[in-house]
Amino acid sequence: MIALTRIDDRLIHGQVATQWVREVHADKIYIVDDETANDEFATMICKGLAPLRTEVFVLHEDKAAEALKEVDQKQDVQALILVKGPGALIKMLNGGLELKKVIVGGMGKRADRKAFYRSISVSDEEIDQFQSMIEKGVDLQCQIVPSDNSIPVSKLIKKQ
Amino acid sequence: MKLYCSDLKEDLPVIILMSHGPFAEALLESARLIAGEIENAAYLCLEEGDNPQDFRKEIEKLLNSFAQRKIVMVDLLGGTPCNSFVSVVNSLKSEVLAVSGMNLPMLLEVISSRKSMTDAELSDCAQAAGKESICNINEKFSLYRMKQEDKNDCVNQN
């Protein structure tokens, strides 16, 4: 089943590898990102960065929904899905994948992004994408590490 | 000497880091970046010119001040923080788990596992985490292979 879906543009890094994997007892990590999937070297690095006792898979955004629907049915799998931004998730939702909860954990500063919450920055387009995910019934929360309290993204959008 | 103690909860074991210089302080700071705010943690840094006798007394006082279970982590086996701990063991009110060679993976493991594990389990787990993360990155990712002639050069130089 899908144990956690997280937006984090650093993909696998310290917080994910040591804190989130443990929090949800993940044994498989699915990175859904075209840029990584199209780059053999980046894919190899991501697989090599697999935290102990986990396996990493890299999927194309268009093909992810089908593959992850199957993963969600497997009761003996605890999957952690990582994407760099909301765009990949919208494609997966449109592909028919059901995502109950999504955590926004890492979106770094960029020319088109404005500060949103603590270290998280988002662009206007991404705000719209967040909004459409919320409308589709996704529980969208900002939470950087498991020990933080989570804050609903809808509340933060209203404050903007 | 530099001493710090975080907010304390009753039912959570206390981690006490001890080092030569600022390592213990910095290690906790680095762990915070990854794991968020860390409760029930303390450190004691030995600074240049500190008297080892005073350091010993401070360790004894610090460890006896916690009613909770305690996990001591030191930087270097055989160094002053390690030896000072050993020398005060008999004057401690309770048994204290202590491990040497502290590093970031080890500390993160202990932070996450301390509540659910016994001292024996935590000891194994901390040591394993500390060792398992050590590897040759070039080999792990097959970044490049050393050319045969370079290898020969090395041998000849020796």
Short mmCIF file of C-alpha atoms in Angstrom, two decimals:
data_model
loop_
_atom_site.label_atom_id
_atom_site.label_comp_id
_atom_site.label_asym_id
_atom_site.label_seq_id
_atom_site.Cartn_x
_atom_site.Cartn_y
_atom_site.Cartn_z
CA MET A 1 0.00 0.00 0.00
CA ILE A 2 1.00 3.62 -0.31
CA ALA A 3 2.21 4.61 3.15
CA LEU A 4 3.29 8.16 2.40
CA THR A 5 3.35 10.57 -0.53
CA ARG A 6 5.73 13.47 -0.17
CA ILE A 7 6.65 16.50 -2.25
CA ASP A 8 10.36 17.11 -1.78
CA ASP A 9 12.57 18.50 -4.54
CA ARG A 10 15.66 17.04 -2.89
CA LEU A 11 14.10 13.56 -3.37
CA ILE A 12 16.18 11.22 -1.17
CA HIS A 13 18.14 13.14 1.48
CA GLY A 14 18.79 13.05 5.22
CA GLN A 15 15.27 13.81 6.48
CA VAL A 16 13.68 11.32 4.11
CA ALA A 17 16.30 8.59 4.45
CA THR A 18 16.50 8.64 8.24
CA GLN A 19 13.20 10.05 9.52
CA TRP A 20 10.33 9.46 7.09
CA VAL A 21 11.35 5.97 6.02
CA ARG A 22 11.30 4.95 9.66
CA GLU A 23 8.10 6.85 10.46
CA VAL A 24 6.07 4.90 7.89
CA HIS A 25 8.21 1.70 7.90
CA ALA A 26 8.79 2.10 4.16
CA ASP A 27 10.46 -0.75 2.31
CA LYS A 28 10.05 0.63 -1.21
CA ILE A 29 10.58 4.18 -2.42
CA TYR A 30 9.03 5.29 -5.72
CA ILE A 31 10.50 8.45 -7.23
CA VAL A 32 8.11 9.85 -9.81
CA ASP A 33 10.05 12.37 -11.88
CA ASP A 34 10.63 12.57 -15.64
CA GLU A 35 13.91 14.44 -15.31
CA THR A 36 15.38 11.67 -13.12
CA ALA A 37 13.80 8.84 -15.13
CA ASN A 38 15.30 10.23 -18.36
CA ASP A 39 18.77 10.47 -16.83
CA GLU A 40 20.52 7.13 -16.42
CA PHE A 41 23.17 8.53 -14.11
CA ALA A 42 20.67 10.31 -11.84
CA THR A 43 18.59 7.11 -11.69
CA MET A 44 21.66 5.10 -10.72
CA ILE A 45 22.51 7.62 -7.96
CA CYS A 46 18.95 7.53 -6.58
CA LYS A 47 18.99 3.73 -6.47
CA GLY A 48 22.39 3.77 -4.78
CA LEU A 49 21.09 6.20 -2.16
CA ALA A 50 18.43 3.73 -1.03
CA PRO A 51 18.36 3.79 2.76
CA LEU A 52 19.13 0.42 4.42
CA ARG A 53 16.45 -2.23 3.91
CA THR A 54 14.68 -0.22 1.20
CA GLU A 55 14.58 -0.48 -2.58
CA VAL A 56 14.29 2.55 -4.88
CA PHE A 57 12.35 2.68 -8.17
CA VAL A 58 12.27 5.60 -10.60
CA LEU A 59 9.10 6.09 -12.67
CA HIS A 60 8.02 8.35 -15.53
CA GLU A 61 5.21 10.70 -14.49
CA ASP A 62 2.79 9.48 -17.19
CA LYS A 63 3.29 5.80 -16.33
CA ALA A 64 3.30 6.17 -12.54
CA ALA A 65 -0.47 6.04 -11.89
CA GLU A 66 -0.87 2.55 -13.38
CA ALA A 67 2.18 1.15 -11.58
CA LEU A 68 1.27 2.71 -8.23
CA LYS A 69 -2.34 1.53 -8.34
CA GLU A 70 -0.94 -2.00 -8.26
CA VAL A 71 1.50 -1.11 -5.47
CA ASP A 72 -1.39 0.33 -3.43
CA GLN A 73 -3.16 -3.06 -3.58
CA LYS A 74 -0.18 -4.95 -2.11
CA GLN A 75 -0.67 -5.25 1.63
CA ASP A 76 2.88 -6.51 2.22
CA VAL A 77 4.48 -3.39 0.70
CA GLN A 78 4.92 -0.06 2.48
CA ALA A 79 5.60 2.44 -0.29
CA LEU A 80 6.92 5.96 0.03
CA ILE A 81 6.26 8.10 -3.05
CA LEU A 82 8.54 11.06 -3.72
CA VAL A 83 7.92 13.81 -6.27
CA LYS A 84 9.68 17.13 -6.81
CA GLY A 85 6.50 19.20 -7.13
CA PRO A 86 2.70 19.04 -7.38
CA GLY A 87 2.76 18.71 -11.20
CA ALA A 88 3.67 15.00 -11.12
CA LEU A 89 0.91 14.34 -8.57
CA ILE A 90 -1.73 16.04 -10.73
CA LYS A 91 -0.74 13.70 -13.58
CA MET A 92 -1.06 10.71 -11.24
CA LEU A 93 -4.47 11.86 -9.95
CA ASN A 94 -5.63 12.36 -13.55
CA GLY A 95 -4.36 8.85 -14.28
CA GLY A 96 -6.83 7.54 -11.71
CA LEU A 97 -4.53 7.02 -8.72
CA GLU A 98 -6.19 7.73 -5.39
CA LEU A 99 -4.06 9.84 -3.02
CA LYS A 100 -5.67 10.44 0.35
CA LYS A 101 -2.90 12.43 1.94
CA VAL A 102 0.12 14.27 0.55
CA ILE A 103 2.86 15.92 2.60
CA VAL A 104 4.65 19.00 1.33
CA GLY A 105 8.13 18.76 2.82
CA GLY A 106 10.68 20.45 0.61
CA MET A 107 10.32 23.01 -2.16
CA GLY A 108 13.42 25.18 -2.35
CA LYS A 109 13.73 28.82 -3.36
CA ARG A 110 13.52 29.53 -7.10
CA ALA A 111 13.12 32.68 -9.17
CA ASP A 112 9.40 32.00 -9.74
CA ARG A 113 8.68 30.93 -6.15
CA LYS A 114 7.70 32.97 -3.11
CA ALA A 115 8.16 32.02 0.55
CA PHE A 116 5.19 29.92 1.66
CA TYR A 117 5.90 28.19 4.96
CA ARG A 118 9.24 27.94 6.80
CA SER A 119 11.75 26.58 4.24
CA ILE A 120 9.02 25.86 1.65
CA SER A 121 8.57 28.18 -1.36
CA VAL A 122 5.90 27.89 -4.07
CA SER A 123 5.08 29.54 -7.40
CA ASP A 124 1.64 30.87 -8.41
CA GLU A 125 1.22 27.89 -10.73
CA GLU A 126 2.00 25.51 -7.88
CA ILE A 127 -0.56 27.24 -5.63
CA ASP A 128 -3.15 26.57 -8.35
CA GLN A 129 -2.02 22.95 -8.50
CA PHE A 130 -2.31 22.66 -4.70
CA GLN A 131 -5.80 24.12 -4.93
CA SER A 132 -6.88 21.63 -7.57
CA MET A 133 -5.49 18.72 -5.50
CA ILE A 134 -7.46 19.91 -2.47
CA GLU A 135 -10.59 20.13 -4.64
CA LYS A 136 -9.98 16.54 -5.73
CA GLY A 137 -10.16 15.56 -2.05
CA VAL A 138 -6.47 15.23 -1.23
CA ASP A 139 -5.55 16.04 2.37
CA LEU A 140 -2.54 18.30 1.69
CA GLN A 141 -0.31 19.14 4.67
CA CYS A 142 3.01 20.93 5.19
CA GLN A 143 5.32 18.92 7.45
CA ILE A 144 9.11 19.02 7.16
CA VAL A 145 10.03 16.26 9.63
CA PRO A 146 7.80 13.76 11.45
CA SER A 147 8.36 15.50 14.80
CA ASP A 148 6.86 18.76 13.43
CA ASN A 149 3.16 19.50 13.67
CA SER A 150 1.53 19.37 10.24
CA ILE A 151 -0.20 22.49 8.88
CA PRO A 152 -3.00 22.21 6.30
CA VAL A 153 -1.94 23.80 3.00
CA SER A 154 -5.47 25.23 2.59
CA LYS A 155 -4.94 27.37 5.71
CA LEU A 156 -1.61 28.66 4.38
CA ILE A 157 -3.14 29.53 0.99
CA LYS A 158 -5.82 31.63 2.68
CA LYS A 159 -3.13 33.60 4.49
CA GLN A 160 -1.38 34.52 1.22
CA MET B 1 33.96 23.23 29.40
CA LYS B 2 30.67 23.78 27.67
CA LEU B 3 27.50 22.23 29.04
CA TYR B 4 24.01 22.17 27.56
CA CYS B 5 20.80 20.41 28.44
CA SER B 6 17.55 20.50 26.44
CA ASP B 7 14.02 20.53 27.84
CA LEU B 8 13.40 17.29 29.70
CA LYS B 9 10.51 14.86 29.59
CA GLU B 10 10.08 12.25 32.29
CA ASP B 11 9.50 9.16 30.16
CA LEU B 12 12.20 9.57 27.50
CA PRO B 13 15.83 8.39 27.89
CA VAL B 14 18.40 11.21 27.91
CA ILE B 15 21.21 11.24 25.34
CA ILE B 16 24.45 12.74 26.65
CA LEU B 17 27.10 13.58 24.03
CA MET B 18 30.69 14.20 25.13
CA SER B 19 33.62 15.29 22.99
CA HIS B 20 36.99 16.94 22.62
CA GLY B 21 36.06 20.48 21.58
CA PRO B 22 32.75 21.47 19.95
CA PHE B 23 31.97 18.17 18.16
CA ALA B 24 29.20 17.15 20.60
CA GLU B 25 27.47 20.52 20.30
CA ALA B 26 27.76 20.56 16.50
CA LEU B 27 26.61 16.95 16.16
CA LEU B 28 23.42 17.72 18.06
CA GLU B 29 22.93 20.85 15.94
CA SER B 30 23.36 18.79 12.73
CA ALA B 31 20.95 16.13 13.96
CA ARG B 32 18.38 18.86 14.65
CA LEU B 33 18.53 19.91 10.99
CA ILE B 34 17.48 16.40 10.00
CA ALA B 35 15.28 15.19 12.84
CA GLY B 36 13.79 18.47 14.10
CA GLU B 37 13.85 19.62 17.73
CA ILE B 38 15.49 17.00 19.97
CA GLU B 39 14.25 16.62 23.53
CA ASN B 40 16.10 14.94 26.36
CA ALA B 41 19.56 15.61 24.99
CA ALA B 42 22.63 17.10 26.65
CA TYR B 43 26.25 17.64 25.77
CA LEU B 44 29.49 18.30 27.55
CA CYS B 45 32.40 19.65 25.50
CA LEU B 46 35.95 19.47 26.85
CA GLU B 47 37.78 22.66 25.99
CA GLU B 48 41.46 23.51 25.82
CA GLY B 49 42.90 24.11 29.27
CA ASP B 50 40.11 22.25 31.11
CA ASN B 51 41.25 20.21 34.06
CA PRO B 52 40.34 16.50 33.54
CA GLN B 53 39.50 16.28 37.25
CA ASP B 54 36.88 19.03 36.86
CA PHE B 55 35.55 17.34 33.72
CA ARG B 56 35.11 14.08 35.64
CA LYS B 57 33.21 15.85 38.41
CA GLU B 58 30.98 17.55 35.87
CA ILE B 59 30.14 14.22 34.19
CA GLU B 60 29.29 12.65 37.52
CA LYS B 61 27.08 15.58 38.49
CA LEU B 62 25.40 15.67 35.09
CA LEU B 63 24.66 11.94 34.91
CA ASN B 64 23.37 11.80 38.46
CA SER B 65 21.06 14.74 37.78
CA PHE B 66 18.84 12.70 35.43
CA ALA B 67 16.30 10.25 36.85
CA GLN B 68 15.63 8.93 33.31
CA ARG B 69 17.53 6.16 31.52
CA LYS B 70 20.74 7.54 30.06
CA ILE B 71 22.75 6.89 26.91
CA VAL B 72 26.24 8.37 26.80
CA MET B 73 27.96 8.81 23.44
CA VAL B 74 31.63 9.83 23.26
CA ASP B 75 33.77 10.83 20.31
CA LEU B 76 36.88 8.73 20.79
CA LEU B 77 37.59 5.43 22.50
CA GLY B 78 40.39 6.11 24.99
CA GLY B 79 40.06 9.89 24.88
CA THR B 80 39.48 12.07 27.95
CA PRO B 81 35.65 12.21 27.67
CA CYS B 82 35.58 8.40 27.37
CA ASN B 83 38.12 7.80 30.14
CA SER B 84 36.43 10.29 32.43
CA PHE B 85 33.15 8.44 32.02
CA VAL B 86 34.83 5.12 32.84
CA SER B 87 36.41 6.59 35.94
CA VAL B 88 33.10 7.83 37.37
CA VAL B 89 31.05 4.69 36.60
CA ASN B 90 31.30 3.40 40.16
CA SER B 91 29.92 6.61 41.63
CA LEU B 92 26.85 6.70 39.38
CA LYS B 93 23.44 5.98 40.86
CA SER B 94 22.44 3.65 38.02
CA GLU B 95 23.95 1.72 35.11
CA VAL B 96 24.50 3.89 32.05
CA LEU B 97 24.84 2.65 28.46
CA ALA B 98 27.85 4.26 26.79
CA VAL B 99 29.13 3.95 23.22
CA SER B 100 32.18 5.45 21.51
CA GLY B 101 32.86 6.65 17.97
CA MET B 102 29.71 8.74 17.80
CA ASN B 103 28.65 9.95 14.38
CA LEU B 104 25.52 11.38 12.78
CA PRO B 105 23.90 8.09 11.63
CA MET B 106 24.50 6.62 15.09
CA LEU B 107 22.94 9.60 16.84
CA LEU B 108 19.90 9.66 14.53
CA GLU B 109 19.36 5.95 15.19
CA VAL B 110 19.57 6.44 18.96
CA ILE B 111 17.20 9.44 18.84
CA SER B 112 14.60 7.36 17.00
CA SER B 113 15.00 4.07 18.85
CA ARG B 114 15.77 5.09 22.42
CA LYS B 115 12.23 4.83 23.74
CA SER B 116 11.35 1.46 22.26
CA MET B 117 14.59 -0.48 22.86
CA THR B 118 16.32 -1.97 25.86
CA ASP B 119 19.92 -0.89 26.57
CA ALA B 120 21.26 -4.08 25.00
CA GLU B 121 19.25 -3.61 21.81
CA LEU B 122 20.11 0.06 21.62
CA SER B 123 23.78 -0.69 22.04
CA ASP B 124 23.74 -3.11 19.07
CA CYS B 125 21.62 -0.79 17.00
CA ALA B 126 23.77 2.30 17.63
CA GLN B 127 26.96 0.47 16.74
CA ALA B 128 25.44 -1.02 13.59
CA ALA B 129 24.10 2.35 12.42
CA GLY B 130 27.47 3.98 13.06
CA LYS B 131 29.30 1.36 11.00
CA GLU B 132 26.81 0.59 8.22
CA SER B 133 26.90 4.10 6.80
CA ILE B 134 30.64 4.04 6.25
CA CYS B 135 31.56 3.10 2.70
CA ASN B 136 33.63 4.07 -0.32
CA ILE B 137 31.25 6.27 -2.32
CA ASN B 138 33.24 5.85 -5.54
CA GLU B 139 32.87 2.08 -5.33
CA LYS B 140 29.21 2.21 -4.25
CA PHE B 141 28.24 4.24 -7.29
CA SER B 142 30.95 2.82 -9.61
CA LEU B 143 31.92 6.45 -10.28
CA TYR B 144 35.22 5.55 -11.90
CA ARG B 145 37.78 2.80 -11.83
CA MET B 146 41.39 3.39 -10.97
CA LYS B 147 43.48 2.80 -14.10
CA GLN B 148 45.83 -0.14 -14.00
CA GLU B 149 48.91 2.02 -14.65
CA ASP B 150 47.98 4.33 -11.75
CA LYS B 151 47.81 1.29 -9.51
CA ASN B 152 51.28 0.24 -10.67
CA ASP B 153 52.59 3.74 -9.94
CA CYS B 154 51.33 3.47 -6.39
CA VAL B 155 53.00 0.11 -5.94
CA ASN B 156 56.30 1.42 -7.37
CA GLN B 157 56.31 4.46 -5.14
CA ASN B 158 55.90 2.27 -2.12
#
